[in-house]
Coordinates of N, CA and C (backbone and C1' of nucleotides) in Angstrom, one line a residue:
Chain A
X1 N -88.6 -71.9 -27.6 CA -89.4 -72.6 -27.0 C -90.4 -71.7 -26.0
X2 N -91.7 -71.7 -25.9 CA -92.5 -71.1 -25.0 C -92.5 -71.0 -23.7
X3 N -92.4 -70.5 -22.9 CA -92.0 -70.2 -21.3 C -93.0 -70.9 -21.0
X4 N -94.3 -71.0 -21.4 CA -95.8 -71.9 -20.6 C -95.3 -73.2 -21.0
X5 N -94.9 -73.4 -22.2 CA -94.3 -75.0 -22.3 C -93.3 -75.8 -21.5
X6 N -92.5 -74.4 -21.1 CA -91.0 -74.9 -20.5 C -91.8 -75.2 -19.0
X7 N -92.6 -74.0 -18.5 CA -93.0 -74.1 -17.0 C -94.1 -75.4 -17.1
X8 N -94.8 -75.9 -17.9 CA -95.7 -77.0 -18.1 C -94.5 -78.3 -17.4
X9 N -93.6 -78.4 -18.3 CA -92.8 -79.6 -17.9 C -91.7 -79.5 -16.5
X10 N -91.6 -78.2 -16.4 CA -90.9 -77.7 -15.2 C -92.0 -78.4 -13.9
X11 N -93.0 -78.2 -13.7 CA -93.8 -78.4 -12.9 C -94.1 -80.2 -13.1
X12 N -94.2 -80.5 -14.2 CA -94.3 -81.9 -14.4 C -93.4 -82.8 -13.5
X13 N -92.0 -82.3 -13.8 CA -90.9 -82.7 -13.3 C -91.0 -82.7 -11.7
X14 N -91.6 -82.0 -11.3 CA -92.0 -81.9 -9.6 C -92.7 -82.8 -9.3
X15 N -93.6 -83.2 -9.7 CA -94.6 -84.1 -9.5 C -93.7 -85.3 -8.9
X16 N -94.1 -85.8 -7.4 CA -93.4 -86.9 -7.0 C -93.8 -88.3 -7.5
X17 N -93.2 -89.3 -7.4 CA -93.7 -90.7 -7.6 C -94.5 -91.1 -7.0
X18 N -95.9 -91.7 -7.4 CA -97.0 -92.5 -6.5 C -98.1 -91.1 -6.5
X19 N -97.9 -90.2 -7.4 CA -98.8 -88.8 -7.3 C -99.3 -88.5 -8.8
X20 N -100.2 -88.1 -9.1 CA -100.8 -87.7 -10.3 C -101.3 -86.1 -10.4
X21 N -101.6 -85.6 -11.6 CA -101.7 -84.4 -11.5 C -102.8 -84.2 -12.7
X22 N -103.7 -83.3 -12.5 CA -104.8 -83.2 -13.5 C -104.5 -82.4 -14.5
X23 N -104.8 -82.4 -15.8 CA -104.5 -81.1 -16.9 C -104.5 -80.2 -16.5
X24 N -105.9 -79.7 -15.8 CA -106.5 -78.8 -15.4 C -105.3 -78.2 -14.2
X25 N -105.0 -78.8 -13.5 CA -104.3 -78.0 -12.4 C -102.8 -77.7 -13.0
X26 N -102.4 -78.8 -13.9 CA -101.0 -78.5 -14.3 C -101.0 -77.3 -15.1
X27 N -102.0 -77.1 -15.8 CA -102.5 -76.0 -16.8 C -102.3 -74.8 -15.7
X28 N -102.9 -75.0 -14.6 CA -103.1 -73.7 -14.0 C -101.8 -73.7 -13.1
X29 N -100.8 -74.2 -12.7 CA -99.7 -73.8 -12.1 C -98.6 -73.6 -13.3
X30 N -98.9 -74.1 -14.7 CA -98.1 -73.3 -15.4 C -98.3 -71.6 -15.9
X31 N -99.7 -71.6 -15.2 CA -100.0 -69.8 -15.8 C -101.1 -69.8 -16.5
X32 N -102.0 -70.8 -17.2 CA -103.1 -70.7 -17.6 C -104.1 -71.9 -17.4
X33 N -105.0 -71.8 -16.4 CA -105.8 -72.7 -16.2 C -106.5 -73.4 -16.6
X34 N -107.1 -72.7 -18.1 CA -107.7 -73.6 -19.2 C -107.2 -74.1 -20.3
X35 N -105.7 -73.7 -20.0 CA -104.4 -74.7 -21.5 C -104.7 -75.8 -21.3
X36 N -105.7 -76.8 -20.6 CA -105.3 -78.1 -20.1 C -105.6 -79.0 -21.4
X37 N -106.0 -78.4 -22.8 CA -106.2 -78.6 -24.0 C -104.6 -78.9 -24.3
X38 N -104.0 -77.9 -24.1 CA -102.6 -77.6 -24.6 C -101.7 -78.7 -23.7
X39 N -101.7 -78.7 -22.7 CA -101.1 -79.5 -22.0 C -101.0 -80.5 -23.1
X40 N -102.2 -81.1 -23.1 CA -102.1 -82.7 -23.4 C -101.6 -82.4 -24.9
X41 N -101.4 -81.6 -25.6 CA -100.7 -81.6 -27.0 C -99.3 -81.8 -26.8
X42 N -98.8 -80.9 -25.7 CA -97.3 -81.0 -25.0 C -96.8 -82.3 -24.8
X43 N -98.0 -83.0 -24.2 CA -97.5 -84.7 -23.7 C -97.3 -85.3 -25.0
X44 N -98.3 -85.2 -26.0 CA -98.1 -85.8 -27.0 C -96.8 -85.6 -28.1
X45 N -96.4 -84.2 -28.0 CA -95.1 -83.7 -28.6 C -94.1 -84.7 -27.6
X46 N -94.4 -84.3 -26.1 CA -93.2 -84.8 -25.5 C -91.6 -84.7 -25.8
X47 N -91.1 -84.0 -25.9 CA -89.5 -84.1 -26.3 C -89.1 -84.4 -25.3
X48 N -89.2 -84.2 -24.0 CA -88.1 -85.0 -23.0 C -89.2 -86.1 -22.4
X49 N -89.3 -87.1 -23.1 CA -90.3 -88.1 -22.7 C -89.4 -88.7 -21.5
X50 N -88.2 -89.5 -21.5 CA -87.6 -89.7 -20.3 C -87.6 -89.0 -19.3
X51 N -87.6 -88.0 -19.5 CA -87.4 -87.0 -17.7 C -88.7 -86.6 -17.8
X52 N -89.6 -86.8 -18.8 CA -91.3 -85.8 -18.4 C -92.0 -86.8 -18.3
X53 N -92.3 -87.0 -16.6 CA -93.6 -88.4 -16.3 C -94.8 -87.6 -17.0
X54 N -95.0 -87.9 -18.2 CA -96.4 -87.6 -18.7 C -97.4 -88.6 -18.0
X55 N -96.8 -89.9 -17.8 CA -97.8 -90.8 -17.6 C -98.4 -90.7 -16.1
X56 N -97.7 -89.5 -15.2 CA -98.7 -88.9 -14.2 C -99.7 -87.8 -14.7
X57 N -99.7 -87.5 -15.5 CA -100.9 -86.4 -15.7 C -102.5 -87.1 -16.8
X58 N -103.4 -86.9 -15.3 CA -104.9 -87.9 -15.9 C -105.6 -87.0 -16.0
X59 N -106.9 -86.8 -16.5 CA -108.5 -86.2 -16.5 C -108.6 -85.7 -15.5
X60 N -109.8 -84.6 -15.5 CA -110.3 -84.1 -14.3 C -110.7 -84.5 -12.7
X61 N -111.0 -85.9 -13.8 CA -112.0 -87.4 -12.9 C -111.1 -88.3 -12.5
X62 N -109.6 -88.0 -12.9 CA -108.8 -88.9 -12.3 C -108.6 -90.0 -13.8
X63 N -109.3 -90.1 -14.6 CA -109.3 -91.1 -16.0 C -108.3 -91.0 -16.9
X64 N -107.7 -91.8 -17.1 CA -106.8 -92.3 -18.0 C -106.8 -92.1 -19.0
X65 N -106.5 -90.8 -19.7 CA -106.6 -90.7 -21.1 C -105.4 -90.5 -22.3
X66 N -105.3 -90.6 -23.6 CA -104.1 -90.6 -23.9 C -103.1 -91.1 -23.8
X67 N -102.0 -90.7 -23.8 CA -100.8 -91.5 -23.7 C -100.6 -92.4 -24.8
X68 N -99.5 -91.8 -25.7 CA -98.9 -92.6 -26.7 C -97.8 -93.2 -26.5
X69 N -97.8 -93.8 -25.5 CA -96.7 -94.8 -24.9 C -97.1 -96.0 -25.7
X70 N -96.5 -97.4 -25.3 CA -96.0 -98.9 -26.0 C -97.4 -99.3 -25.6
X71 N -97.5 -99.3 -24.7 CA -99.1 -99.7 -24.3 C -100.2 -99.2 -23.8
X72 N -100.1 -97.9 -24.4 CA -101.2 -97.0 -24.4 C -101.4 -96.8 -22.8
X73 N -102.6 -96.6 -23.0 CA -103.7 -96.3 -21.4 C -103.4 -97.3 -20.5
X74 N -103.7 -98.4 -21.0 CA -103.5 -99.8 -19.9 C -102.0 -99.5 -19.1
X75 N -101.1 -99.3 -20.2 CA -99.7 -99.5 -19.8 C -99.1 -98.6 -18.9
X76 N -99.9 -97.3 -19.0 CA -100.1 -96.1 -18.5 C -100.7 -96.1 -16.7
X77 N -102.1 -97.0 -16.6 CA -102.5 -97.6 -15.7 C -101.6 -98.3 -14.6
X78 N -100.9 -99.4 -15.5 CA -100.3 -100.3 -14.9 C -98.9 -99.5 -14.5
X79 N -98.2 -98.5 -14.8 CA -97.1 -98.0 -14.3 C -97.5 -97.5 -13.1
X80 N -99.1 -96.6 -13.3 CA -99.5 -95.5 -12.2 C -99.1 -96.7 -10.6
X81 N -99.9 -97.7 -11.2 CA -99.9 -98.5 -10.1 C -98.4 -98.9 -9.1
X82 N -97.9 -99.4 -10.1 CA -96.4 -99.9 -9.8 C -95.7 -98.7 -8.9
X83 N -96.0 -97.5 -9.5 CA -95.7 -96.3 -8.5 C -96.2 -96.0 -7.1
X84 N -97.5 -96.7 -7.2 CA -98.3 -96.8 -5.8 C -99.6 -96.2 -5.9
X85 N -100.0 -95.7 -6.9 CA -101.1 -94.7 -7.5 C -102.3 -95.7 -7.2
X86 N -103.3 -95.0 -6.3 CA -104.5 -96.0 -6.1 C -105.2 -95.7 -7.0
X87 N -106.2 -96.8 -7.2 CA -106.8 -96.8 -8.5 C -108.4 -97.0 -8.0
X88 N -109.0 -96.4 -9.1 CA -111.0 -97.2 -8.5 C -111.7 -96.9 -9.5
X89 N -111.1 -98.7 -10.0 CA -111.9 -99.3 -11.3 C -110.9 -98.7 -12.4
X90 N -111.3 -98.3 -13.5 CA -110.1 -97.4 -14.2 C -110.0 -96.1 -14.3
X91 N -109.9 -95.4 -12.9 CA -109.4 -93.9 -12.8 C -108.8 -94.1 -11.7
X92 N -108.4 -92.9 -11.7 CA -107.1 -93.0 -10.5 C -108.0 -92.0 -9.2
X93 N -107.7 -92.9 -8.1 CA -108.3 -91.9 -7.0 C -107.5 -91.0 -6.3
X94 N -108.1 -89.6 -6.7 CA -107.6 -88.4 -6.8 C -107.7 -88.2 -5.3
X95 N -108.5 -88.9 -4.8 CA -108.4 -88.6 -3.2 C -107.7 -88.6 -2.2
X96 N -106.8 -89.6 -3.2 CA -105.1 -90.1 -2.2 C -104.1 -90.0 -2.9
X97 N -104.3 -90.1 -4.3 CA -103.0 -89.6 -5.4 C -102.5 -88.7 -6.0
X98 N -103.8 -87.6 -5.8 CA -104.0 -86.1 -6.9 C -102.3 -85.6 -6.0
X99 N -101.7 -85.0 -6.8 CA -100.5 -84.1 -5.7 C -100.9 -82.9 -5.9
X100 N -100.7 -82.4 -4.4 CA -101.0 -81.0 -4.1 C -99.6 -80.3 -3.7
X101 N -99.4 -79.3 -4.3 CA -98.1 -78.4 -3.7 C -98.4 -77.9 -2.1
X102 N -99.9 -77.8 -2.0 CA -99.8 -77.3 -0.3 C -100.3 -78.0 0.4
Chain B
dA1 P -98.3 -61.8 -38.8 O5' -99.2 -62.5 -40.0 C5' -99.8 -61.9 -40.8 C4' -101.4 -62.2 -41.8 C3' -102.0 -63.0 -40.4 O3' -103.4 -62.6 -40.8 C1' -101.1 -64.7 -41.3
dA2 P -104.4 -63.0 -39.9 O5' -105.2 -64.8 -40.8 C5' -105.5 -64.7 -41.9 C4' -106.0 -66.0 -42.2 C3' -107.1 -66.1 -41.2 O3' -108.0 -66.9 -42.1 C1' -105.3 -67.9 -41.0
dA3 P -109.2 -67.6 -41.2 O5' -108.9 -69.2 -41.0 C5' -108.7 -69.8 -42.4 C4' -108.3 -71.1 -42.4 C3' -109.5 -72.0 -41.2 O3' -109.8 -73.1 -41.8 C1' -107.3 -72.2 -40.2
dA4 P -110.8 -73.9 -41.1 O5' -109.7 -74.7 -40.7 C5' -108.9 -75.5 -41.7 C4' -108.2 -76.9 -40.6 C3' -109.3 -77.6 -40.0 O3' -108.5 -78.8 -39.8 C1' -107.4 -76.7 -38.6
dT5 P -109.4 -80.0 -38.8 O5' -108.2 -80.2 -37.5 C5' -106.6 -80.5 -38.2 C4' -106.1 -81.0 -36.8 C3' -106.6 -81.9 -35.8 O3' -105.5 -83.1 -35.2 C1' -106.2 -80.0 -34.9
dG6 P -106.6 -84.2 -34.9 O5' -106.5 -83.7 -33.5 C5' -105.1 -83.7 -32.8 C4' -104.7 -83.6 -31.6 C3' -105.7 -84.2 -30.3 O3' -104.8 -85.0 -29.5 C1' -105.8 -82.3 -30.0
dA7 P -105.3 -86.4 -29.6 O5' -105.1 -87.0 -27.9 C5' -105.8 -87.2 -27.3 C4' -105.7 -87.1 -25.7 C3' -105.6 -85.5 -25.6 O3' -106.2 -85.3 -24.0 C1' -103.3 -87.2 -24.4
dC8 P -108.1 -85.0 -24.7 O5' -108.0 -83.9 -23.4 C5' -107.2 -83.3 -22.3 C4' -107.6 -82.7 -21.3 C3' -108.4 -82.8 -20.1 O3' -108.4 -81.7 -19.0 C1' -109.2 -81.1 -21.9
dG9 P -109.3 -82.1 -17.8 O5' -110.5 -81.2 -18.0 C5' -109.8 -80.0 -18.2 C4' -110.9 -78.8 -17.7 C3' -112.3 -79.6 -17.0 O3' -112.8 -78.8 -15.8 C1' -113.1 -79.3 -19.1
dG10 P -113.8 -78.8 -14.8 O5' -114.9 -78.3 -15.6 C5' -114.7 -77.0 -15.9 C4' -116.2 -76.5 -16.6 C3' -117.2 -76.9 -15.7 O3' -118.2 -75.9 -15.5 C1' -117.2 -77.9 -17.9
dT11 P -119.6 -75.9 -14.9 O5' -120.5 -75.7 -16.0 C5' -120.5 -75.2 -17.2 C4' -121.9 -75.3 -18.4 C3' -123.2 -75.7 -17.4 O3' -124.2 -75.4 -18.1 C1' -122.5 -77.5 -18.8
dG12 P -125.9 -75.5 -17.5 O5' -125.9 -76.2 -18.8 C5' -125.6 -75.6 -20.1 C4' -126.4 -76.2 -21.4 C3' -128.0 -77.3 -20.7 O3' -128.7 -76.7 -21.9 C1' -126.5 -79.2 -21.1
dT13 P -130.3 -77.3 -21.9 O5' -130.3 -78.8 -22.3 C5' -129.5 -79.4 -23.7 C4' -130.1 -80.6 -24.0 C3' -131.5 -81.0 -23.8 O3' -132.0 -82.1 -24.7 C1' -129.8 -82.4 -22.5
Chain C
dT1 P -123.6 -91.0 -11.2 O5' -124.2 -91.7 -12.1 C5' -124.7 -93.0 -12.7 C4' -124.8 -93.5 -13.9 C3' -123.6 -93.0 -14.6 O3' -123.4 -93.9 -15.5 C1' -125.4 -91.6 -15.3
dA2 P -121.9 -94.0 -17.2 O5' -122.9 -93.2 -17.9 C5' -124.0 -94.1 -18.6 C4' -124.4 -93.7 -20.3 C3' -122.9 -93.4 -20.8 O3' -123.2 -93.5 -22.4 C1' -124.2 -91.3 -20.5
dC3 P -122.0 -93.4 -23.4 O5' -122.7 -91.9 -23.9 C5' -124.2 -91.8 -24.9 C4' -124.2 -90.7 -25.5 C3' -123.0 -90.1 -26.4 O3' -124.1 -89.8 -27.5 C1' -123.9 -88.6 -25.0
dA4 P -122.8 -89.1 -28.7 O5' -123.3 -87.6 -28.1 C5' -124.2 -87.1 -28.2 C4' -124.7 -85.8 -28.8 C3' -124.0 -84.8 -29.2 O3' -124.2 -83.5 -30.2 C1' -123.5 -83.9 -27.2
dC5 P -123.5 -83.0 -30.9 O5' -123.3 -81.9 -30.4 C5' -124.5 -81.1 -29.6 C4' -123.8 -79.8 -28.7 C3' -123.0 -79.0 -29.7 O3' -123.3 -77.8 -29.8 C1' -121.9 -79.4 -27.7
dC6 P -122.7 -76.5 -30.4 O5' -121.5 -75.8 -29.2 C5' -122.4 -75.8 -28.1 C4' -121.6 -74.7 -27.5 C3' -120.6 -74.0 -28.2 O3' -120.2 -72.3 -27.3 C1' -119.5 -75.6 -26.8
dG7 P -119.2 -71.5 -27.5 O5' -118.4 -71.5 -26.6 C5' -118.7 -71.7 -24.9 C4' -117.3 -71.3 -24.3 C3' -116.2 -70.4 -25.0 O3' -115.6 -70.3 -23.7 C1' -115.7 -72.7 -25.0
dC8 P -114.3 -68.8 -24.1 O5' -113.4 -69.5 -23.5 C5' -113.0 -70.3 -23.4 C4' -111.5 -71.1 -23.0 C3' -110.3 -70.0 -23.4 O3' -109.0 -69.7 -22.3 C1' -110.1 -72.6 -24.2
dC9 P -108.5 -68.5 -23.4 O5' -106.9 -69.4 -23.6 C5' -106.6 -70.2 -22.4 C4' -105.5 -71.4 -23.2 C3' -104.7 -70.6 -24.0 O3' -103.1 -70.9 -23.6 C1' -105.1 -72.4 -25.1
dA10 P -102.3 -69.8 -24.0 O5' -101.2 -70.8 -25.0 C5' -100.7 -71.9 -24.4 C4' -100.2 -73.4 -25.6 C3' -99.0 -72.5 -26.5 O3' -98.3 -73.2 -26.5 C1' -100.9 -73.3 -27.8
dT11 P -96.9 -72.9 -27.6 O5' -97.7 -73.9 -29.1 C5' -97.8 -75.7 -28.5 C4' -97.8 -76.1 -29.7 C3' -96.7 -76.4 -30.6 O3' -96.4 -77.5 -31.4 C1' -98.7 -75.8 -31.2
dT12 P -95.2 -77.2 -32.6 O5' -96.3 -77.8 -33.7 C5' -97.0 -78.7 -33.8 C4' -98.1 -78.8 -34.9 C3' -96.8 -78.6 -36.2 O3' -97.0 -79.5 -37.5 C1' -98.8 -77.2 -36.4
dT13 P -96.1 -80.1 -38.8 O5' -97.4 -79.1 -39.7 C5' -98.8 -79.6 -39.7 C4' -99.7 -79.0 -40.5 C3' -98.7 -78.9 -41.7 O3' -100.0 -79.2 -43.2 C1' -99.9 -76.8 -41.6

DNA sequence: AAAATGACGGTGT
DNA sequence: TACACCGCCATTT
C-alpha cells in the first residue's frame, strides 16, 4: 500500500467525533495538499470502512459530497449532526466544526 | 506502460 | 451567486 494512502487513513482516524476535515486539509496533512481528488478516491475505496470515519470528510466549503454509504449524503449529514457537528443549511459549519490539529 | 477516472479545489465567466 | 473549465494527485483498467 502507498504510504500516502496509509497516512490519509491514519490522520482521518485521528479526527475526533463531532469534528470534520476538508479533503484539502486531509490531503495536506498526508503530505500532498493538492491530492484532494485522490482522497475522495480512497474514501470511495474505503477498505477500512468501520474504522475510517470517511463521513467526517467534507468539501472545502463544508458541503457534503460523495459518501457511498447506505443513505448517501443525507445519511452522512444526519450522522454528523448526531455527532454534534453544527450545520449551516446543507453544509457543515466549518467555523465551529472543522477539526484543527493546532 | 499509457490512458481514463474520480466522494476536489480554485479561477474565470 | 451559479455554472463551466482547468489543474492536481493517486488508483485502476
